[in-house]
């Protein structure tokens, strides 16, 4: 059956790690049908140039109604729904292709920032109600995840105006936290359930709910 699709992307391991929770979560959801949409997945390299190329190819291949890019944010305790992508790369470490751009634009002559087009507040409410620790975040950092997020939003706006998308950072898995003493972690099953609820909520909300989510700092 020809169902409409959701594209879910995860990343390869990086920074010397052998696992990336985002890759595990997207693999767990591959092929799942959620709210009448089939989940297609792509595994992106942690490399500025290649990740963007492969993201574009995956969007062209799957023609998704919704794109959710997932990445690891080691040190965060909650699933983080990112609100803002910035047009800036400042790589603290080299990527997996040994590139380390500093103070470069993700896309030259594009705006300084753009917003997620996901109903992040509705998603947070549904995920929290299901017992998945979830927060909204105002920064996806300045590394490969933010660059993929910005490139995604730029591409959807210019080539797929009917499609929505955004980025979600997830914590370490417990096995990773065991190697980073003191770092928070979340079970794979909890994160996978959370991302499935995120997809379902995004598909069932054409616009976001009104709720307070701002910060003072
Ligand atoms: N996290 C990194 C890149 C890949 C990933 O999973 C980041 O937050 O930029």
PDB file of C-alpha atoms and ligand atoms in Angstrom:
ATOM      1  CA  UNK A   1       0.000   0.000   0.000  1.00  0.00           C
ATOM      2  CA  UNK A   2       1.243   3.454  -0.862  1.00  0.00           C
ATOM      3  CA  UNK A   3       1.115   5.299   2.423  1.00  0.00           C
ATOM      4  CA  UNK A   4       2.398   8.841   2.881  1.00  0.00           C
ATOM      5  CA  UNK A   5       5.730   8.858   4.658  1.00  0.00           C
ATOM      6  CA  UNK A   6       7.580  10.314   7.612  1.00  0.00           C
ATOM      7  CA  UNK A   7      11.351  10.563   7.286  1.00  0.00           C
ATOM      8  CA  UNK A   8      13.226   9.856  10.510  1.00  0.00           C
ATOM      9  CA  UNK A   9      16.983  10.396  10.498  1.00  0.00           C
ATOM     10  CA  UNK A  10      19.639   9.362  13.015  1.00  0.00           C
ATOM     11  CA  UNK A  11      23.407   9.775  13.177  1.00  0.00           C
ATOM     12  CA  UNK A  12      26.416   7.479  13.231  1.00  0.00           C
ATOM     13  CA  UNK A  13      28.540   7.351  16.403  1.00  0.00           C
ATOM     14  CA  UNK A  14      31.092  10.173  16.803  1.00  0.00           C
ATOM     15  CA  UNK A  15      33.632  11.612  19.233  1.00  0.00           C
ATOM     16  CA  UNK A  16      35.133   8.179  19.846  1.00  0.00           C
ATOM     17  CA  UNK A  17      31.836   6.581  20.871  1.00  0.00           C
ATOM     18  CA  UNK A  18      30.700   3.261  19.403  1.00  0.00           C
ATOM     19  CA  UNK A  19      26.978   3.902  19.667  1.00  0.00           C
ATOM     20  CA  UNK A  20      24.694   6.794  18.916  1.00  0.00           C
ATOM     21  CA  UNK A  21      21.258   6.590  20.580  1.00  0.00           C
ATOM     22  CA  UNK A  22      19.695   8.392  17.614  1.00  0.00           C
ATOM     23  CA  UNK A  23      20.702   5.550  15.301  1.00  0.00           C
ATOM     24  CA  UNK A  24      19.239   2.988  17.716  1.00  0.00           C
ATOM     25  CA  UNK A  25      15.939   4.866  18.020  1.00  0.00           C
ATOM     26  CA  UNK A  26      15.419   5.321  14.283  1.00  0.00           C
ATOM     27  CA  UNK A  27      16.262   1.662  13.636  1.00  0.00           C
ATOM     28  CA  UNK A  28      13.668   0.658  16.226  1.00  0.00           C
ATOM     29  CA  UNK A  29      11.002   2.694  14.428  1.00  0.00           C
ATOM     30  CA  UNK A  30      11.878   1.778  10.809  1.00  0.00           C
ATOM     31  CA  UNK A  31       8.830   0.637   8.864  1.00  0.00           C
ATOM     32  CA  UNK A  32       6.390   1.404  11.687  1.00  0.00           C
ATOM     33  CA  UNK A  33       3.051   2.878  10.574  1.00  0.00           C
ATOM     34  CA  UNK A  34       2.057   5.867  12.729  1.00  0.00           C
ATOM     35  CA  UNK A  35      -1.162   7.824  12.121  1.00  0.00           C
ATOM     36  CA  UNK A  36      -1.406   6.428   8.600  1.00  0.00           C
ATOM     37  CA  UNK A  37       2.182   7.297   7.666  1.00  0.00           C
ATOM     38  CA  UNK A  38       5.029   4.852   7.091  1.00  0.00           C
ATOM     39  CA  UNK A  39       8.298   5.628   8.880  1.00  0.00           C
ATOM     40  CA  UNK A  40      11.241   5.688   6.457  1.00  0.00           C
ATOM     41  CA  UNK A  41      14.700   6.091   7.942  1.00  0.00           C
ATOM     42  CA  UNK A  42      18.103   7.403   6.936  1.00  0.00           C
ATOM     43  CA  UNK A  43      21.350   7.150   8.882  1.00  0.00           C
ATOM     44  CA  UNK A  44      23.427  10.270   8.422  1.00  0.00           C
ATOM     45  CA  UNK A  45      27.206  10.521   8.800  1.00  0.00           C
ATOM     46  CA  UNK A  46      28.558  12.922  11.426  1.00  0.00           C
ATOM     47  CA  UNK A  47      30.216  15.009   8.733  1.00  0.00           C
ATOM     48  CA  UNK A  48      29.136  18.509   7.737  1.00  0.00           C
ATOM     49  CA  UNK A  49      29.205  18.073   3.958  1.00  0.00           C
ATOM     50  CA  UNK A  50      28.146  14.435   3.637  1.00  0.00           C
ATOM     51  CA  UNK A  51      25.282  14.685   6.153  1.00  0.00           C
ATOM     52  CA  UNK A  52      23.645  17.443   4.151  1.00  0.00           C
ATOM     53  CA  UNK A  53      24.020  15.568   0.877  1.00  0.00           C
ATOM     54  CA  UNK A  54      22.546  12.400   2.340  1.00  0.00           C
ATOM     55  CA  UNK A  55      19.706  14.271   4.001  1.00  0.00           C
ATOM     56  CA  UNK A  56      18.750  15.865   0.685  1.00  0.00           C
ATOM     57  CA  UNK A  57      18.915  12.491  -1.064  1.00  0.00           C
ATOM     58  CA  UNK A  58      16.715  10.883   1.604  1.00  0.00           C
ATOM     59  CA  UNK A  59      14.115  13.641   1.269  1.00  0.00           C
ATOM     60  CA  UNK A  60      14.103  13.249  -2.515  1.00  0.00           C
ATOM     61  CA  UNK A  61      13.783   9.464  -2.175  1.00  0.00           C
ATOM     62  CA  UNK A  62      10.972   9.416   0.386  1.00  0.00           C
ATOM     63  CA  UNK A  63       9.009  12.630  -0.392  1.00  0.00           C
ATOM     64  CA  UNK A  64       7.961  12.867   3.255  1.00  0.00           C
ATOM     65  CA  UNK A  65       5.069  14.808   4.764  1.00  0.00           C
ATOM     66  CA  UNK A  66       7.162  15.226   7.901  1.00  0.00           C
ATOM     67  CA  UNK A  67      10.883  15.049   8.654  1.00  0.00           C
ATOM     68  CA  UNK A  68      12.198  14.445  12.142  1.00  0.00           C
ATOM     69  CA  UNK A  69      15.963  14.532  12.496  1.00  0.00           C
ATOM     70  CA  UNK A  70      17.301  12.987  15.701  1.00  0.00           C
ATOM     71  CA  UNK A  71      20.742  13.414  17.277  1.00  0.00           C
ATOM     72  CA  UNK A  72      22.578  12.742  20.511  1.00  0.00           C
ATOM     73  CA  UNK A  73      23.105  15.477  23.076  1.00  0.00           C
ATOM     74  CA  UNK A  74      25.319  13.825  25.701  1.00  0.00           C
ATOM     75  CA  UNK A  75      24.789  15.516  29.048  1.00  0.00           C
ATOM     76  CA  UNK A  76      21.130  16.438  28.567  1.00  0.00           C
ATOM     77  CA  UNK A  77      18.670  14.637  30.828  1.00  0.00           C
ATOM     78  CA  UNK A  78      15.512  15.055  28.717  1.00  0.00           C
ATOM     79  CA  UNK A  79      14.403  14.485  25.162  1.00  0.00           C
ATOM     80  CA  UNK A  80      14.892  18.031  23.784  1.00  0.00           C
ATOM     81  CA  UNK A  81      12.589  19.414  21.135  1.00  0.00           C
ATOM     82  CA  UNK A  82      14.688  22.016  19.337  1.00  0.00           C
ATOM     83  CA  UNK A  83      12.984  25.277  18.382  1.00  0.00           C
ATOM     84  CA  UNK A  84      15.735  27.227  16.580  1.00  0.00           C
ATOM     85  CA  UNK A  85      18.387  26.359  13.995  1.00  0.00           C
ATOM     86  CA  UNK A  86      21.180  28.897  13.507  1.00  0.00           C
ATOM     87  CA  UNK A  87      23.103  29.554  10.300  1.00  0.00           C
ATOM     88  CA  UNK A  88      26.469  29.108  12.002  1.00  0.00           C
ATOM     89  CA  UNK A  89      29.028  26.340  12.312  1.00  0.00           C
ATOM     90  CA  UNK A  90      31.601  26.499  15.101  1.00  0.00           C
ATOM     91  CA  UNK A  91      32.886  22.942  15.472  1.00  0.00           C
ATOM     92  CA  UNK A  92      34.383  22.144  18.885  1.00  0.00           C
ATOM     93  CA  UNK A  93      35.754  18.854  17.517  1.00  0.00           C
ATOM     94  CA  UNK A  94      36.534  17.636  13.993  1.00  0.00           C
ATOM     95  CA  UNK A  95      33.725  15.749  12.279  1.00  0.00           C
ATOM     96  CA  UNK A  96      34.092  12.099  11.202  1.00  0.00           C
ATOM     97  CA  UNK A  97      35.646  13.295   7.894  1.00  0.00           C
ATOM     98  CA  UNK A  98      38.247  15.372   9.805  1.00  0.00           C
ATOM     99  CA  UNK A  99      36.661  18.716   8.906  1.00  0.00           C
ATOM    100  CA  UNK A 100      36.489  21.360  11.632  1.00  0.00           C
ATOM    101  CA  UNK A 101      34.902  24.533  10.236  1.00  0.00           C
ATOM    102  CA  UNK A 102      34.965  27.525  12.559  1.00  0.00           C
ATOM    103  CA  UNK A 103      32.626  30.494  12.206  1.00  0.00           C
ATOM    104  CA  UNK A 104      31.230  29.502   8.833  1.00  0.00           C
ATOM    105  CA  UNK A 105      27.672  29.767   7.571  1.00  0.00           C
ATOM    106  CA  UNK A 106      25.720  26.545   7.086  1.00  0.00           C
ATOM    107  CA  UNK A 107      24.252  28.141   3.938  1.00  0.00           C
ATOM    108  CA  UNK A 108      25.803  31.333   2.575  1.00  0.00           C
ATOM    109  CA  UNK A 109      23.437  34.283   2.231  1.00  0.00           C
ATOM    110  CA  UNK A 110      20.625  32.527   4.070  1.00  0.00           C
ATOM    111  CA  UNK A 111      19.007  34.125   7.161  1.00  0.00           C
ATOM    112  CA  UNK A 112      20.725  33.949  10.545  1.00  0.00           C
ATOM    113  CA  UNK A 113      18.237  31.477  11.991  1.00  0.00           C
ATOM    114  CA  UNK A 114      15.026  29.612  11.357  1.00  0.00           C
ATOM    115  CA  UNK A 115      12.402  27.897  13.459  1.00  0.00           C
ATOM    116  CA  UNK A 116      11.219  24.308  13.647  1.00  0.00           C
ATOM    117  CA  UNK A 117       7.855  23.887  11.926  1.00  0.00           C
ATOM    118  CA  UNK A 118       6.819  21.114  14.316  1.00  0.00           C
ATOM    119  CA  UNK A 119       4.108  21.683  16.945  1.00  0.00           C
ATOM    120  CA  UNK A 120       6.728  21.367  19.677  1.00  0.00           C
ATOM    121  CA  UNK A 121       4.491  22.402  22.573  1.00  0.00           C
ATOM    122  CA  UNK A 122       1.806  19.868  21.693  1.00  0.00           C
ATOM    123  CA  UNK A 123       4.520  17.245  21.274  1.00  0.00           C
ATOM    124  CA  UNK A 124       6.046  18.052  24.665  1.00  0.00           C
ATOM    125  CA  UNK A 125       2.636  17.833  26.367  1.00  0.00           C
ATOM    126  CA  UNK A 126       1.852  14.443  24.805  1.00  0.00           C
ATOM    127  CA  UNK A 127       5.306  13.035  25.566  1.00  0.00           C
ATOM    128  CA  UNK A 128       5.244  14.244  29.171  1.00  0.00           C
ATOM    129  CA  UNK A 129       1.732  12.823  29.628  1.00  0.00           C
ATOM    130  CA  UNK A 130       3.097   9.464  28.475  1.00  0.00           C
ATOM    131  CA  UNK A 131       5.872   9.608  31.072  1.00  0.00           C
ATOM    132  CA  UNK A 132       8.740  10.606  28.768  1.00  0.00           C
ATOM    133  CA  UNK A 133      10.925  13.391  30.251  1.00  0.00           C
ATOM    134  CA  UNK A 134      10.778  16.105  27.576  1.00  0.00           C
ATOM    135  CA  UNK A 135      11.837  19.741  27.316  1.00  0.00           C
ATOM    136  CA  UNK A 136      11.923  22.476  24.703  1.00  0.00           C
ATOM    137  CA  UNK A 137      15.356  23.793  23.752  1.00  0.00           C
ATOM    138  CA  UNK A 138      16.436  27.103  22.214  1.00  0.00           C
ATOM    139  CA  UNK A 139      19.783  25.874  20.928  1.00  0.00           C
ATOM    140  CA  UNK A 140      20.829  22.795  18.995  1.00  0.00           C
ATOM    141  CA  UNK A 141      24.486  23.833  19.413  1.00  0.00           C
ATOM    142  CA  UNK A 142      26.871  24.763  16.604  1.00  0.00           C
ATOM    143  CA  UNK A 143      27.989  21.334  15.378  1.00  0.00           C
ATOM    144  CA  UNK A 144      26.662  18.812  12.834  1.00  0.00           C
ATOM    145  CA  UNK A 145      23.192  18.470  14.374  1.00  0.00           C
ATOM    146  CA  UNK A 146      22.472  22.182  14.184  1.00  0.00           C
ATOM    147  CA  UNK A 147      23.861  22.294  10.622  1.00  0.00           C
ATOM    148  CA  UNK A 148      21.598  19.429   9.547  1.00  0.00           C
ATOM    149  CA  UNK A 149      18.652  21.118  11.291  1.00  0.00           C
ATOM    150  CA  UNK A 150      19.302  24.421   9.492  1.00  0.00           C
ATOM    151  CA  UNK A 151      19.863  22.728   6.116  1.00  0.00           C
ATOM    152  CA  UNK A 152      16.672  20.710   6.633  1.00  0.00           C
ATOM    153  CA  UNK A 153      14.510  23.747   7.345  1.00  0.00           C
ATOM    154  CA  UNK A 154      16.051  25.659   4.436  1.00  0.00           C
ATOM    155  CA  UNK A 155      15.467  22.766   2.045  1.00  0.00           C
ATOM    156  CA  UNK A 156      11.883  22.169   3.115  1.00  0.00           C
ATOM    157  CA  UNK A 157      11.071  25.885   2.822  1.00  0.00           C
ATOM    158  CA  UNK A 158      12.522  26.128  -0.678  1.00  0.00           C
ATOM    159  CA  UNK A 159      11.803  22.736  -2.242  1.00  0.00           C
ATOM    160  CA  UNK A 160       9.014  21.078  -0.210  1.00  0.00           C
ATOM    161  CA  UNK A 161       6.812  23.866   1.134  1.00  0.00           C
ATOM    162  CA  UNK A 162       4.064  21.409   2.100  1.00  0.00           C
ATOM    163  CA  UNK A 163       6.327  19.370   4.374  1.00  0.00           C
ATOM    164  CA  UNK A 164       7.096  20.149   8.013  1.00  0.00           C
ATOM    165  CA  UNK A 165      10.214  19.301   9.959  1.00  0.00           C
ATOM    166  CA  UNK A 166      12.409  19.790  12.956  1.00  0.00           C
ATOM    167  CA  UNK A 167      15.126  18.399  15.181  1.00  0.00           C
ATOM    168  CA  UNK A 168      15.104  16.430  18.431  1.00  0.00           C
ATOM    169  CA  UNK A 169      18.151  15.863  20.633  1.00  0.00           C
ATOM    170  CA  UNK A 170      18.156  12.801  22.901  1.00  0.00           C
ATOM    171  CA  UNK A 171      20.286  11.858  25.931  1.00  0.00           C
ATOM    172  CA  UNK A 172      22.923   9.162  26.241  1.00  0.00           C
ATOM    173  CA  UNK A 173      21.864   5.555  26.566  1.00  0.00           C
ATOM    174  CA  UNK A 174      22.658   4.032  29.984  1.00  0.00           C
ATOM    175  CA  UNK A 175      25.573   2.069  28.476  1.00  0.00           C
ATOM    176  CA  UNK A 176      27.136   5.347  27.308  1.00  0.00           C
ATOM    177  CA  UNK A 177      26.529   7.104  30.613  1.00  0.00           C
ATOM    178  CA  UNK A 178      28.387   4.250  32.313  1.00  0.00           C
ATOM    179  CA  UNK A 179      31.484   5.511  30.475  1.00  0.00           C
ATOM    180  CA  UNK A 180      30.748   9.164  31.328  1.00  0.00           C
ATOM    181  CA  UNK A 181      30.324   9.006  35.113  1.00  0.00           C
ATOM    182  CA  UNK A 182      27.650  11.355  36.372  1.00  0.00           C
ATOM    183  CA  UNK A 183      26.085  11.967  32.969  1.00  0.00           C
ATOM    184  CA  UNK A 184      22.317  11.498  32.722  1.00  0.00           C
ATOM    185  CA  UNK A 185      20.853   8.829  30.442  1.00  0.00           C
ATOM    186  CA  UNK A 186      17.549   7.424  29.245  1.00  0.00           C
ATOM    187  CA  UNK A 187      16.491   3.883  28.330  1.00  0.00           C
ATOM    188  CA  UNK A 188      16.188   3.088  24.618  1.00  0.00           C
ATOM    189  CA  UNK A 189      12.602   1.968  25.068  1.00  0.00           C
ATOM    190  CA  UNK A 190      11.603   5.272  26.712  1.00  0.00           C
ATOM    191  CA  UNK A 191      13.252   7.345  23.967  1.00  0.00           C
ATOM    192  CA  UNK A 192      11.753   5.203  21.200  1.00  0.00           C
ATOM    193  CA  UNK A 193       8.294   5.533  22.730  1.00  0.00           C
ATOM    194  CA  UNK A 194       8.814   9.270  23.039  1.00  0.00           C
ATOM    195  CA  UNK A 195       9.802   9.708  19.406  1.00  0.00           C
ATOM    196  CA  UNK A 196       6.814   7.626  18.243  1.00  0.00           C
ATOM    197  CA  UNK A 197       4.530   9.905  20.276  1.00  0.00           C
ATOM    198  CA  UNK A 198       6.316  12.937  18.854  1.00  0.00           C
ATOM    199  CA  UNK A 199       5.582  11.747  15.314  1.00  0.00           C
ATOM    200  CA  UNK A 200       1.972  10.908  16.086  1.00  0.00           C
ATOM    201  CA  UNK A 201       1.395  14.286  17.740  1.00  0.00           C
ATOM    202  CA  UNK A 202       3.030  16.210  14.908  1.00  0.00           C
ATOM    203  CA  UNK A 203       0.853  14.410  12.366  1.00  0.00           C
ATOM    204  CA  UNK A 204      -2.325  15.096  14.326  1.00  0.00           C
ATOM    205  CA  UNK A 205      -1.647  18.818  14.987  1.00  0.00           C
ATOM    206  CA  UNK A 206      -1.633  21.137  11.988  1.00  0.00           C
ATOM    207  CA  UNK A 207      -0.719  23.974  14.347  1.00  0.00           C
ATOM    208  CA  UNK A 208       0.761  24.180  17.833  1.00  0.00           C
ATOM    209  CA  UNK A 209      -1.087  24.563  21.124  1.00  0.00           C
ATOM    210  CA  UNK A 210      -0.772  27.706  23.235  1.00  0.00           C
ATOM    211  CA  UNK A 211       1.339  26.999  26.304  1.00  0.00           C
ATOM    212  CA  UNK A 212       4.088  28.737  28.209  1.00  0.00           C
ATOM    213  CA  UNK A 213       7.561  27.435  27.438  1.00  0.00           C
ATOM    214  CA  UNK A 214       9.830  30.447  27.696  1.00  0.00           C
ATOM    215  CA  UNK A 215      12.857  30.885  29.910  1.00  0.00           C
ATOM    216  CA  UNK A 216      14.195  33.957  31.710  1.00  0.00           C
ATOM    217  CA  UNK A 217      17.917  33.291  31.302  1.00  0.00           C
TER     218      UNK A 217
HETATM  219  N1  LIG B   1      25.059  14.785  17.885  1.00  0.00           N
HETATM  220  C1  LIG B   1      25.977  15.789  17.395  1.00  0.00           C
HETATM  221  C2  LIG B   1      26.268  15.405  15.968  1.00  0.00           C
HETATM  222  C3  LIG B   1      25.730  14.018  15.796  1.00  0.00           C
HETATM  223  C4  LIG B   1      24.942  13.752  16.996  1.00  0.00           C
HETATM  224  O1  LIG B   1      24.263  12.734  17.194  1.00  0.00           O
HETATM  225  C5  LIG B   1      25.464  17.221  17.571  1.00  0.00           C
HETATM  226  O2  LIG B   1      24.685  17.479  18.505  1.00  0.00           O
HETATM  227  O3  LIG B   1      25.829  18.096  16.786  1.00  0.00           O
END
